[in-house]
Short mmCIF file of C-alpha atoms in Angstrom, two decimals:
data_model
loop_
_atom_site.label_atom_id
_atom_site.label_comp_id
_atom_site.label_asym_id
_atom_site.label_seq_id
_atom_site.Cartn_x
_atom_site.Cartn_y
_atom_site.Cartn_z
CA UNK N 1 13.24 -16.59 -3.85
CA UNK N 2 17.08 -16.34 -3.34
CA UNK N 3 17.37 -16.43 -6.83
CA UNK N 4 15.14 -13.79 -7.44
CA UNK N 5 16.55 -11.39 -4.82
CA UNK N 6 20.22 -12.19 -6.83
CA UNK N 7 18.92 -11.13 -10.01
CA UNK N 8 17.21 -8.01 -8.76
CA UNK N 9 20.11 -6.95 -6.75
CA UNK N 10 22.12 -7.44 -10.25
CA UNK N 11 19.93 -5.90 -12.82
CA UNK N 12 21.31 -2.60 -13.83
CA UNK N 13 18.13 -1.53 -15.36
CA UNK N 14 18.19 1.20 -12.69
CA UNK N 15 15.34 3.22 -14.01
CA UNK N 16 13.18 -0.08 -13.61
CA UNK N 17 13.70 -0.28 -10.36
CA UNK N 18 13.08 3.09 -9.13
CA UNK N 19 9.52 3.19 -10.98
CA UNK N 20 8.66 0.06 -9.51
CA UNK N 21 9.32 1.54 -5.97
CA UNK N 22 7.79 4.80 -6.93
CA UNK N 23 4.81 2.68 -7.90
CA UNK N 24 4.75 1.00 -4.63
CA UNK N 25 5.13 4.19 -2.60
CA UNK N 26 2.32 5.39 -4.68
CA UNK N 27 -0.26 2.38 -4.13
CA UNK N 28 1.00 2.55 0.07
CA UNK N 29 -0.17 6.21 0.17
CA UNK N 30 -3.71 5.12 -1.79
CA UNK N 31 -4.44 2.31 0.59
CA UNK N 32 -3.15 5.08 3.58
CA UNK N 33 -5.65 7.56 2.48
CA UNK N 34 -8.74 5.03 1.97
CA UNK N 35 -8.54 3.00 5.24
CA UNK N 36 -8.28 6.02 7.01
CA UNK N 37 -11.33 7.72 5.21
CA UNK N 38 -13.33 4.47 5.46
CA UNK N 39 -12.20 3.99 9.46
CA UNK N 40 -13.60 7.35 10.03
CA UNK N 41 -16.58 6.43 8.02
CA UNK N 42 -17.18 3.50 10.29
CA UNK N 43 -16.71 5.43 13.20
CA UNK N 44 -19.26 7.68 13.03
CA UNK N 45 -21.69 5.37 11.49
CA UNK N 46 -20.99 2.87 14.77
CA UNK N 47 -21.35 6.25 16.93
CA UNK N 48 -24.50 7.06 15.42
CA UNK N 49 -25.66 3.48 16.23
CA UNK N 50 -24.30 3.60 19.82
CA UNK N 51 -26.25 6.69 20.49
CA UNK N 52 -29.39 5.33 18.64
CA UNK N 53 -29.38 2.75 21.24
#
């Protein structure tokens, strides 16, 4: 792992490394967005259930 992190730090391929953070930052804000849709989702379904009862 160290060795990895030393080669990363000295790749100069700077363009590389900003699209693979960009990509990140990308996927972080696409798992964000879907657990929060599917945590609402489960809310009201468990709700609906609660009150059902």
């Amino acid at each position: 792992m160290t060795k990895f992190m030393n080669r990363f730090i000295k790749d100069e391929s700077g363009a590389t490394a900003i699209e693979y953070g960009l990509i990140a930052a990308l996927i972080a804000v696409v798992l964000i967005t879907a657990l929060t849709s599917l945590g609402q989702n489960a809310k009201t379904t468990f709700d609906e259930v609660a009150a059902q009862i």
